[in-house]
XYZ file of C-alpha atoms in Angstrom:
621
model
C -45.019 121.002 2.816
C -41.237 119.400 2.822
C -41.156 116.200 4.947
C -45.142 116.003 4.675
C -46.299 112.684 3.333
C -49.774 112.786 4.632
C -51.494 114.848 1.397
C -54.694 114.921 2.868
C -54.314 114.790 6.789
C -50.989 117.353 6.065
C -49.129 115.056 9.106
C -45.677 113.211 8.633
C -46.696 109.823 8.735
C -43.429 108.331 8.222
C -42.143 110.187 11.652
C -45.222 109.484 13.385
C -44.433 105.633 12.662
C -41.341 106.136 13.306
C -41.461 107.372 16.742
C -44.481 104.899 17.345
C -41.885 102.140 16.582
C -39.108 103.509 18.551
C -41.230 103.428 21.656
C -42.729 99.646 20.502
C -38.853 98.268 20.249
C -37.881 99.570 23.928
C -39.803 96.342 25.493
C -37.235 94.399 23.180
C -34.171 96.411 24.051
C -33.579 94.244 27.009
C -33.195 91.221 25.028
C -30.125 92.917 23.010
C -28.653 93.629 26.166
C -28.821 90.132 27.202
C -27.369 88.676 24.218
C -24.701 91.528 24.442
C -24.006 90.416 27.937
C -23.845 86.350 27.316
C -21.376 87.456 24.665
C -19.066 89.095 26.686
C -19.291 86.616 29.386
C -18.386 83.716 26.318
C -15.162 85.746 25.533
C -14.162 86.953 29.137
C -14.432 82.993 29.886
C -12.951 81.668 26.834
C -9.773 83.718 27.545
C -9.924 83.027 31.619
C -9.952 79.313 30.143
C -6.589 79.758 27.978
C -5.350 81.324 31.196
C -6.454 77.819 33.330
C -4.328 75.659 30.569
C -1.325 77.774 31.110
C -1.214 77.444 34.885
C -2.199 73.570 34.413
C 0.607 73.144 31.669
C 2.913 75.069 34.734
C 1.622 72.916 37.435
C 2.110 69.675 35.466
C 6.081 69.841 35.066
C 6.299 69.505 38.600
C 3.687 66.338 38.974
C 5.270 63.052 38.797
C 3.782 61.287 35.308
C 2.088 58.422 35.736
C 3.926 56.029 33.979
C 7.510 57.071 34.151
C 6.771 58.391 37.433
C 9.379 61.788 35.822
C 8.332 64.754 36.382
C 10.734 68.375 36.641
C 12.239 67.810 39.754
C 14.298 65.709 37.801
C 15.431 68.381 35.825
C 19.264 67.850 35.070
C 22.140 69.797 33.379
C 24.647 67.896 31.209
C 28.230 68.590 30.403
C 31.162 67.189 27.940
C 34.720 67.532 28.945
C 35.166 67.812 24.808
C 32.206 69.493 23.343
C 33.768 70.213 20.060
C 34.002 65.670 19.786
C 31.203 65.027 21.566
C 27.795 66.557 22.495
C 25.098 65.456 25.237
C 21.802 65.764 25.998
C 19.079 64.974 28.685
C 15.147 63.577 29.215
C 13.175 63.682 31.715
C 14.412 60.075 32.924
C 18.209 61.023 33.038
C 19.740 60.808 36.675
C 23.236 62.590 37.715
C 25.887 60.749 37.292
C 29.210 60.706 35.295
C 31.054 58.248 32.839
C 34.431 58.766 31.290
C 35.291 57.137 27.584
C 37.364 57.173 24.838
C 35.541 57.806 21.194
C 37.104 54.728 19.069
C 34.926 55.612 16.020
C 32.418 57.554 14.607
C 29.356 55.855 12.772
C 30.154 55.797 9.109
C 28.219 54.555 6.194
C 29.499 51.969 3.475
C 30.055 52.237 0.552
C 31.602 50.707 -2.735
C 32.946 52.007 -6.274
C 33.739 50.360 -9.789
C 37.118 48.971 -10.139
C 37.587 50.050 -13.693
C 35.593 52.681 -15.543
C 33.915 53.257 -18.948
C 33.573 55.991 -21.305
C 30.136 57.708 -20.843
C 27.236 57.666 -18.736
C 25.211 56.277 -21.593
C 27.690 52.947 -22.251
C 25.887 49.723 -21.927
C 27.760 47.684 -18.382
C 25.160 45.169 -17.452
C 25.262 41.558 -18.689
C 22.595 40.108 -17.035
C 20.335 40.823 -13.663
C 22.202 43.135 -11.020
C 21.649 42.508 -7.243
C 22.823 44.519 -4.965
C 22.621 44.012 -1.375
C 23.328 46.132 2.316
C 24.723 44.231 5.112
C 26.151 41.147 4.109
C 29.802 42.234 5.451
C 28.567 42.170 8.991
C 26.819 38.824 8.556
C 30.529 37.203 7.636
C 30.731 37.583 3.770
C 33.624 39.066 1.658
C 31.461 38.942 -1.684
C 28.232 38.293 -3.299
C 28.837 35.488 -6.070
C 27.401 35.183 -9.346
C 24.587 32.705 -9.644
C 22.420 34.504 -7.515
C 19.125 34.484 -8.489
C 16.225 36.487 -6.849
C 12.996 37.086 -7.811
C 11.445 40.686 -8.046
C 11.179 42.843 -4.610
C 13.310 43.123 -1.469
C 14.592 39.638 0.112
C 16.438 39.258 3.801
C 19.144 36.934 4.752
C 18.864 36.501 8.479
C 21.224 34.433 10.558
C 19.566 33.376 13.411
C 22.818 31.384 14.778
C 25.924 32.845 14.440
C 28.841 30.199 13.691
C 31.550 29.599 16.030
C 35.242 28.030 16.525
C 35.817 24.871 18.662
C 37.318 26.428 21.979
C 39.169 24.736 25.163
C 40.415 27.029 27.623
C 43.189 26.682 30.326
C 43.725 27.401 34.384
C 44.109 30.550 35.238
C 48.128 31.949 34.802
C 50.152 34.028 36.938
C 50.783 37.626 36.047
C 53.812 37.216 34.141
C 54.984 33.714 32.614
C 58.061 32.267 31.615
C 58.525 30.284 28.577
C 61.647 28.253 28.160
C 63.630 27.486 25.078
C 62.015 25.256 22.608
C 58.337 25.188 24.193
C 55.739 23.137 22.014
C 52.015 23.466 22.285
C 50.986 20.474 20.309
C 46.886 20.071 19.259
C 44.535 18.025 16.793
C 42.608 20.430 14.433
C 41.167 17.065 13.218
C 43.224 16.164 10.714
C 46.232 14.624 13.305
C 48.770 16.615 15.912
C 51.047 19.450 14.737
C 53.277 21.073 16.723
C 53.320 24.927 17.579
C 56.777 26.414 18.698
C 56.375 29.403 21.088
C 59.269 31.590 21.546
C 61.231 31.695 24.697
C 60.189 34.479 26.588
C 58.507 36.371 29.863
C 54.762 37.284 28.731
C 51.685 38.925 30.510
C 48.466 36.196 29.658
C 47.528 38.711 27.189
C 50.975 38.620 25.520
C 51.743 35.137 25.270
C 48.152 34.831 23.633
C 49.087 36.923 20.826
C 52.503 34.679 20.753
C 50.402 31.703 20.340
C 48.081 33.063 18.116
C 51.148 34.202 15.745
C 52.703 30.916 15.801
C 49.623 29.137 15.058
C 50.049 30.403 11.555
C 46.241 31.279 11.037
C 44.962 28.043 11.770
C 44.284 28.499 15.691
C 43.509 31.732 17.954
C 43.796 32.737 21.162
C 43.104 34.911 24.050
C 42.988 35.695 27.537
C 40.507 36.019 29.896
C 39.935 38.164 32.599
C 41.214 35.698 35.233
C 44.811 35.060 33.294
C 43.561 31.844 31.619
C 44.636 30.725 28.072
C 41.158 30.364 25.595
C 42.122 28.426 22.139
C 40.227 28.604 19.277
C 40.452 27.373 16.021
C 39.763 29.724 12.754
C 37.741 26.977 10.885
C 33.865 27.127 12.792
C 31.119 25.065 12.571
C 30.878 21.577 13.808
C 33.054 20.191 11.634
C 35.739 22.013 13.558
C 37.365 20.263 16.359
C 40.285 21.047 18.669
C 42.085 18.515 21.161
C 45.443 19.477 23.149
C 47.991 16.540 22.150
C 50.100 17.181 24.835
C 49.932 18.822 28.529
C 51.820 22.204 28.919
C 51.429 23.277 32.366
C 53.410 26.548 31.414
C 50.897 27.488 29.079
C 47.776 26.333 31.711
C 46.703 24.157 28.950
C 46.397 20.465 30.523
C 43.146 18.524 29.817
C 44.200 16.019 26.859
C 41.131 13.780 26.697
C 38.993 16.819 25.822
C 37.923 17.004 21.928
C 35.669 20.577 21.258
C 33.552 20.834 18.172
C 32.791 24.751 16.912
C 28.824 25.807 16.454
C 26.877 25.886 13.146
C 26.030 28.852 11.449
C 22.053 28.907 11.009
C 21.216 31.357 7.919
C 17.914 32.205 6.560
C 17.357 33.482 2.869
C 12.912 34.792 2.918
C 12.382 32.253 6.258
C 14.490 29.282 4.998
C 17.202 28.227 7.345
C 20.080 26.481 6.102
C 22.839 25.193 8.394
C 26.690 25.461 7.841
C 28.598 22.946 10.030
C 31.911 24.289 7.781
C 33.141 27.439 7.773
C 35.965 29.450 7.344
C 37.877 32.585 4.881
C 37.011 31.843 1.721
C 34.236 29.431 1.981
C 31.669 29.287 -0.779
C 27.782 28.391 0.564
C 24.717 28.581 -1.091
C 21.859 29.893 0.534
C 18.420 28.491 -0.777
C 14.749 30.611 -0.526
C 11.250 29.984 -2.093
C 10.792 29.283 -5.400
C 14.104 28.891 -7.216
C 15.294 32.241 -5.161
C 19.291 31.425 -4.305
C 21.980 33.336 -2.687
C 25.354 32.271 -3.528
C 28.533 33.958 -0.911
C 32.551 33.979 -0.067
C 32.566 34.183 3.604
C 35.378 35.836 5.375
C 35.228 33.880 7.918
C 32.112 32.399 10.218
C 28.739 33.715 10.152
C 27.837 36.626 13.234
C 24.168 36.844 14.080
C 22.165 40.032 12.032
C 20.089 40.878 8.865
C 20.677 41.960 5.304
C 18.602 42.885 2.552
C 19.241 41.991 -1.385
C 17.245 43.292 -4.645
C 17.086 42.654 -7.740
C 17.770 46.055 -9.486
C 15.154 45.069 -12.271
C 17.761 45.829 -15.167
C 18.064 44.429 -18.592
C 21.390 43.414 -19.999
C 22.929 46.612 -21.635
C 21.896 48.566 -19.513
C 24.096 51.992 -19.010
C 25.834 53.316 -15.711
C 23.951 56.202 -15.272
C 20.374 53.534 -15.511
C 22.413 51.120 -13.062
C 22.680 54.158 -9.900
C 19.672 55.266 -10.715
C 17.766 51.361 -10.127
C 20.192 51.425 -6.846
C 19.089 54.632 -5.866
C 15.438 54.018 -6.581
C 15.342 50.126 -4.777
C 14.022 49.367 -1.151
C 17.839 49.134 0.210
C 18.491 52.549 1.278
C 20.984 53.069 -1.509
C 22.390 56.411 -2.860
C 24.038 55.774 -6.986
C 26.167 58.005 -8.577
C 28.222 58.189 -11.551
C 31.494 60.099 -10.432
C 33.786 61.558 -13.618
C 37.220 60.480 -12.967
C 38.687 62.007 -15.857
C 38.417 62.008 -19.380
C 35.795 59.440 -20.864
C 36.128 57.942 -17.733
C 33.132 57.005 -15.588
C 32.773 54.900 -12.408
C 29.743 53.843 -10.409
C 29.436 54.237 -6.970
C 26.402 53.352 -4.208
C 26.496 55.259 -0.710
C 24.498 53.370 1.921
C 22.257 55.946 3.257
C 22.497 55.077 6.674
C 25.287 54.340 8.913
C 26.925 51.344 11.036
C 28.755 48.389 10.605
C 25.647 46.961 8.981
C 25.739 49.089 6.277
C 28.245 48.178 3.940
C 27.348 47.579 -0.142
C 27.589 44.775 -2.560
C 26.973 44.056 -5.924
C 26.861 40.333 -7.713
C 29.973 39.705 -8.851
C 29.991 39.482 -12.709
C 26.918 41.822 -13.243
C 28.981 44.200 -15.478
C 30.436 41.380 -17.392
C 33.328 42.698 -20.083
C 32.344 46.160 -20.108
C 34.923 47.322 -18.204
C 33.383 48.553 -15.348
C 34.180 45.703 -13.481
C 33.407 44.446 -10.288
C 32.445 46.902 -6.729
C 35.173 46.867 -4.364
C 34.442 49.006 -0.459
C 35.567 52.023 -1.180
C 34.521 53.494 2.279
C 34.475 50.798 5.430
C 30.903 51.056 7.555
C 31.667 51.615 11.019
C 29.649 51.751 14.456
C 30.273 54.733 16.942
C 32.081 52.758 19.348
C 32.360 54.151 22.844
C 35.216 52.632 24.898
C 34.840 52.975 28.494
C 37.198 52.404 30.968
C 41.261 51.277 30.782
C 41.494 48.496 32.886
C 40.596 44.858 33.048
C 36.924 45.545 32.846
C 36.635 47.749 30.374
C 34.397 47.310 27.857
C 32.602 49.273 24.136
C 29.028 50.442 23.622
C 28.090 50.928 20.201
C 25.735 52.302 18.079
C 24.726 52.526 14.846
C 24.537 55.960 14.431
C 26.510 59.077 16.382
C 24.158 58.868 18.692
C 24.465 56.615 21.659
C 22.073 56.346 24.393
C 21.582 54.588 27.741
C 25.029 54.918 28.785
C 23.856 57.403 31.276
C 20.144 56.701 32.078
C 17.877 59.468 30.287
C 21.288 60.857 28.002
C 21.653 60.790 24.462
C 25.917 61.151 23.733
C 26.437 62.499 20.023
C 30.152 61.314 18.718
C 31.007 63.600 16.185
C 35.118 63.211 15.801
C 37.049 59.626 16.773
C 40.197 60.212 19.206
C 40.751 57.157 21.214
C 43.498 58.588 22.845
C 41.448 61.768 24.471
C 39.382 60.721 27.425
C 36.211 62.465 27.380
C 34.108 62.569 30.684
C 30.187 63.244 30.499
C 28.480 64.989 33.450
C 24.579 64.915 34.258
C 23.983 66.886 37.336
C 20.333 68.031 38.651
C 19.096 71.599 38.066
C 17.935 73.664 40.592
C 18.408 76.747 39.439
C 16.109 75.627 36.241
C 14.192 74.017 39.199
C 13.961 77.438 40.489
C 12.860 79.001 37.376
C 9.832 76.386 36.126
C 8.566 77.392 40.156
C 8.597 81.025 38.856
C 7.096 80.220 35.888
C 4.327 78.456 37.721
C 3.593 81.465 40.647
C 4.019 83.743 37.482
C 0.755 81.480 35.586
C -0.905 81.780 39.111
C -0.563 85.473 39.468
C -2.073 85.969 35.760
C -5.053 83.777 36.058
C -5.676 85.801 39.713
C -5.400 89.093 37.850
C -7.300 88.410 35.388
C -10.115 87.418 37.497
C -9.795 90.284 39.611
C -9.757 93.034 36.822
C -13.207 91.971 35.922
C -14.845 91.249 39.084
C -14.694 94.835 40.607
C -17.198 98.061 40.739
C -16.336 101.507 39.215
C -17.754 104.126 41.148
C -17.029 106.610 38.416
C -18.900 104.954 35.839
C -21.341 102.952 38.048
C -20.441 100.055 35.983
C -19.519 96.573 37.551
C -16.957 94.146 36.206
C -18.368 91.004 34.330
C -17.497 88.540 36.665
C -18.522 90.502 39.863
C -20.246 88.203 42.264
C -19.302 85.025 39.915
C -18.878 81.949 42.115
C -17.175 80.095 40.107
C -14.107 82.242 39.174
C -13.959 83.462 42.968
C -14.033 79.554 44.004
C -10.711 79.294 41.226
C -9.203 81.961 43.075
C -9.857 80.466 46.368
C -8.308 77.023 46.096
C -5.558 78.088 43.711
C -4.471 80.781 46.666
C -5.146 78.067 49.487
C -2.782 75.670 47.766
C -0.175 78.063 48.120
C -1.306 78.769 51.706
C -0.477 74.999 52.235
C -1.621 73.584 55.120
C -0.474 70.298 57.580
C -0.203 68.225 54.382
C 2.545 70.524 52.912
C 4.189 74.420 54.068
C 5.121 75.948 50.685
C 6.249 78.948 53.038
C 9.338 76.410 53.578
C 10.325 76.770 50.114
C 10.356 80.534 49.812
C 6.527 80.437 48.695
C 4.056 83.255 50.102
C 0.904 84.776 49.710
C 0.430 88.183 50.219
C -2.542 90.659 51.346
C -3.840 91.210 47.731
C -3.573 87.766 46.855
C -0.777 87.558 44.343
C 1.700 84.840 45.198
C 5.753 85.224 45.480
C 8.186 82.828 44.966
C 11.710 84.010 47.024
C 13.904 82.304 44.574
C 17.338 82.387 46.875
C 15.402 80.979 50.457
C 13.757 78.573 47.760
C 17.584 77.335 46.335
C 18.656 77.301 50.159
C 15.636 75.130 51.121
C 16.125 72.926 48.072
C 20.022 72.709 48.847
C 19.697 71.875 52.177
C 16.520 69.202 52.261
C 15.626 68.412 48.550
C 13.073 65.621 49.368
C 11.339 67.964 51.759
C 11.117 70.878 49.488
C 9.805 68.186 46.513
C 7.383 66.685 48.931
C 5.444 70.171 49.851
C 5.670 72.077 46.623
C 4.730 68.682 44.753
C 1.805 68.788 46.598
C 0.885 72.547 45.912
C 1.578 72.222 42.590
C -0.836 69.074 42.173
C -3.361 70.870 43.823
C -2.978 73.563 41.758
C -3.329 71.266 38.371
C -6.616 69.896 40.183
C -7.841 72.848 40.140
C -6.701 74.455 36.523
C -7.972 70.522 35.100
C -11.265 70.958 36.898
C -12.057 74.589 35.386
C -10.835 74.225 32.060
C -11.590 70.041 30.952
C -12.530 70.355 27.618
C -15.484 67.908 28.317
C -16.819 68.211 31.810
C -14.545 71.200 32.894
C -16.811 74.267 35.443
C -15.307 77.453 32.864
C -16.251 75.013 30.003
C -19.820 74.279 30.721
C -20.207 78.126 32.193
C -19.570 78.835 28.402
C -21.606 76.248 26.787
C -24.465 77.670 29.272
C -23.823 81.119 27.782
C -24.070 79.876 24.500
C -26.962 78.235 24.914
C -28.789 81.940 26.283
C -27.255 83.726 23.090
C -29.186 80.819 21.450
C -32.404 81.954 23.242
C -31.854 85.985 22.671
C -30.691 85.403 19.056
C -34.001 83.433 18.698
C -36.040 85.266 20.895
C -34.750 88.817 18.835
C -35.505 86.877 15.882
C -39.176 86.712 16.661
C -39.271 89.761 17.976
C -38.548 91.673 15.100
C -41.057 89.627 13.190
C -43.494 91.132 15.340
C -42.386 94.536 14.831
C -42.355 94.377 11.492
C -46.034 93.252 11.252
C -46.628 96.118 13.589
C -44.773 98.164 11.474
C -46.254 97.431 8.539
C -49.829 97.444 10.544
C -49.202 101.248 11.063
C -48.512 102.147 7.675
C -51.718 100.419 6.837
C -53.962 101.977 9.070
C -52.374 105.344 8.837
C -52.950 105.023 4.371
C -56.835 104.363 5.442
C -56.938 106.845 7.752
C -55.950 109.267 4.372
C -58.214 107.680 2.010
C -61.217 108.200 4.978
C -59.956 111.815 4.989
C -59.706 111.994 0.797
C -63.114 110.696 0.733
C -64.432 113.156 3.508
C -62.863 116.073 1.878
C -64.271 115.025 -1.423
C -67.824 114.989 0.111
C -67.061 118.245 1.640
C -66.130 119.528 -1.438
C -68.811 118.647 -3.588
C -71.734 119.903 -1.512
C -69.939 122.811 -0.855
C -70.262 123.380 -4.818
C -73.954 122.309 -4.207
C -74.696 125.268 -2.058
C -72.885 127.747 -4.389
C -75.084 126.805 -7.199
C -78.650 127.309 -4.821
C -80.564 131.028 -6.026
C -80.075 133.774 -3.144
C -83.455 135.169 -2.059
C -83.653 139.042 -1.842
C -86.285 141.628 0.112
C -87.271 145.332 -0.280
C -88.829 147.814 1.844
């Protein structure tokens, strides 16, 4: 018989297990359900929680941070009278207001080429160790000297005191003032009177100290201050500079003769050792001693100005070739670029780009370190500048500068980015505040609102159709979510979002009215911060509350969840153990049941041959 597998009994024993089974595993079906359920719960949750960061997130922009005390109602718009010269850009700190300035330069970075040239990348230039060094211009030097020795690795000259001029200024001058023929300012630079001869003329303070300063010859300066008065200084600084008027000129404003000023000393450190430089002046030679026998010899320009350099020694042999020279420069700890640019013919010269920008960033190379080769010294090829803002025209106008395009704190919270010079264009920046992106972040958060509320309420109803009931019918804890997030909105004395164009309607989906809210907002902004700031921080309560990674209510709903599809994954586990022994019990007792029934038929059979074989007794009448 097909499907038979009991040969002796003639029943299907596999079914009849089977169907014993089937009706064994329905006292376990409940436990599938339950692990079914926990699962769905863990994902239903999982995504109400994403939901609960959004509107947090939403809520947040408009809650005053902590420490900056910013937040979005802060929110500003900025403008540039020039946009194609200059760009701008806001934080979360900027403040309206307005500035007006002229760009006077662009940040720039230095660099410096070759004088000469040689024939091929691969001739030999170096004669002996190459230093190079970034920054030394702005610190008062025209040239790093040979004889400057450096050990391995990056070194810093620092000076910590910048040099300065002996200075004696005047009383304050008129507007205009008139110089007669044959005027004489006579002073002491220290080495005994000489006489300067001003031209006759009618000068502005400012003009007559450029007079002065041109018939000084280069040996004296001047200016004038804001309040008209005459300020001399002498072009030699350090102490060993000294300046004494000779003779009283009341024209000039310049009348205290017992006075003798001395200039400041330049204080320079080479790796943490100071030297001090009480002489100083164009030209002057000084020697700058480190650790060890590290020196630094220099040409100064002038006096030292207050800022830090780096050298290095390149780490090249003598006879070394161009093309190994930029490629030590471009490899060092300066920030250099090195190339070797083809400038016709069997003609090669080096030059090394600073790669970053500002006045600090100009390039020198020890004079000498190329010896005969023809190369020849480095000379600037391109000048390092600052981005230098110039605000204002009149008397008390004054730069702000940066090292890069970018100049910030002009405007509080604003970054300006200079990207073409024009100091003849006035260029006015505008920060004003936002409401209209005000407006939108407030739709964005009754938008996050509406979605968590949604969400929530597409799974907590019943379908009559199907008899089934949404997973979080009955839930507490989403319907307390729902309650608070919808009672914020409600306000109450503490705050009237209603003021602000904020409402609640019958099904519980909040609307923002985005024109009564600019209106509000326009006519009392403090008023319309106070009560939404307090909605939307009640609001972030409760979003932080439900969805804290550590101690949040929708996070330890799910970690409870998990921990019952622990149980039922455990508890299913063990429970098909058990039906498998019970399983495997039936098959057993079902195979002795059909050797009981082999063995009874055998029996059965055998005496049945028994009685064939007995003799049959027959009777006559």
């Amino acid at each position: 018989m097909a499907g038979v597998d009991g040969l002796i009994s003639g029943l299907n024993t596999t079914q009849i297990i089977s169907q014993l089974m089937t009706v064994e595993r329905q006292s376990g079906a409940g436990l599938t359900k339950g692990k079914t359920a926990s699962q769905t719960m863990v994902s239903v949750l999982q995504s109400l929680n994403t939901q609960m960061l959004s509107l947090r997130d939403a809520a947040k922009f408009f809650v005053p941070d902590p420490l900056l005390k910013t937040s979005g109602w802060t929110t500003t718009t900025s403008t540039s009278s020039a946009p194609s010269a200059v760009s701008v850009v806001t934080d979360g700190t900027a403040l309206p207001g307005t500035t007006t300035f002229t760009v006077s330069s662009v940040a720039s970075a230095g660099s410096a080429v070759s004088k000469g040239s040689v024939a091929s990348t691969s001739t030999a230039v170096t004669a002996g160790p190459v230093v190079a060094a970034k920054g030394l211009g702005a610190l008062g030097a025209s040239a790093l000297l040979a004889g400057t020795t450096l050990a391995a690795g990056s070194h810093t000259v620092k000076v910590t005191q910048a040099s300065g001029g002996a200075t004696l200024s005047g009383v304050p001058l008129g507007s205009t003032v008139t110089i007669g023929s044959g005027a004489q300012l006579v002073v002491d630079l220290g080495s005994g009177p000489q006489s300067i001869s001003i031209a006759a003329g009618t000068y502005t303070p400012s003009q007559l100290a450029a007079e002065v300063t041109r018939a000084a010859g280069g040996g004296l300066t001047a200016t004038a201050g804001d309040d008209g008065a005459l300020r001399l200084a002498t072009t030699r600084e350090g102490s060993a500079a000294s300046l004494q008027v000779v003779s009283a000129d009341p024209a000039l404003g310049l009348t205290d003769t017992t006075t003798t000023a001395h200039g400041t000393d330049g204080v320079v450190e080479l790796d943490g050792v100071a030297t001090t430089l009480s002489d100083l002046g164009p030209g002057s030679t000084v020697t700058l001693a480190g650790a060890g026998t590290d020196s630094v010899q220099l040409s100064l320009a002038g006096g030292l100005r207050a800022g830090t350099a780096t050298l290095a020694d390149l780490g090249l042999a003598a006879g070394s070739n161009i093309a190994q020279v930029a490629s030590a420069a471009t490899s060092s700890s300066l920030g250099l670029s090195g190339t070797t640019i083809k400038v016709g013919d069997a003609a090669y010269k080096l030059q090394l780009t600073s790669s970053t920008t500002g006045a600090a960033s100009d390039v020198m190379v020890s004079a000498g370190a190329f010896g005969a080769s023809g190369l020849g010294d480095l000379v600037e090829l391109q000048t390092p500048t600052d981005t230098v803002l110039r605000v204002g025209t009149g008397p008390g106008a004054f730069d702000v500068r940066s090292a890069s395009k970018d100049v910030t704190g002009l405007l509080p919270g604003t970054t300006i980015t200079a990207t073409k010079a024009d100091p003849t264009t006035p260029v006015t920046v505008t920060v004003a505040g936002d409401s209209s992106g005000i407006a939108d972040k407030m739709q964005a958060l009754v938008d996050a609102a509406n979605a968590a509320i949604s969400f929530i309420g597409a799974r907590s109803g019943f379908n009559g159709d199907t008899k089934t009931a949404g997973v979080l019918l009955g839930n507490s804890l989403t319907q307390n979510i729902v309650r608070r997030v919808t009672d914020a909105a409600v306000g109450g004395s503490a705050s009237q979002p209603s003021a602000a164009g904020i409402t609640v309607g019958r099904d519980g989906k909040i609307a923002l009215d985005k024109t009564a809210f600019l209106a509000a907002y326009a006519k009392d902004p403090a008023k319309v911060t106070a009560n939404l700031t307090k909605m939307a921080s009640s609001i972030a309560d409760v979003a932080q509350q439900a969805a804290d990674p550590l101690k949040g209510s929708i996070t330890n709903a799910v970690k409870s969840e998990q921990g019952r599809i622990r149980d039922y994954t455990n508890q299913i586990a063990s429970f098909e153990t058990r039906m498998s022994l019970r399983e495997d019990t039936l098959k057993r007792q079902y195979a002795a049941l059909e050797s009981l029934l082999g063995t009874v038929k055998s029996q059965g059979d055998w005496l049945t041959g028994q009685l064939k074989t007995l003799p049959t007794n027959s009777s006559s009448n």
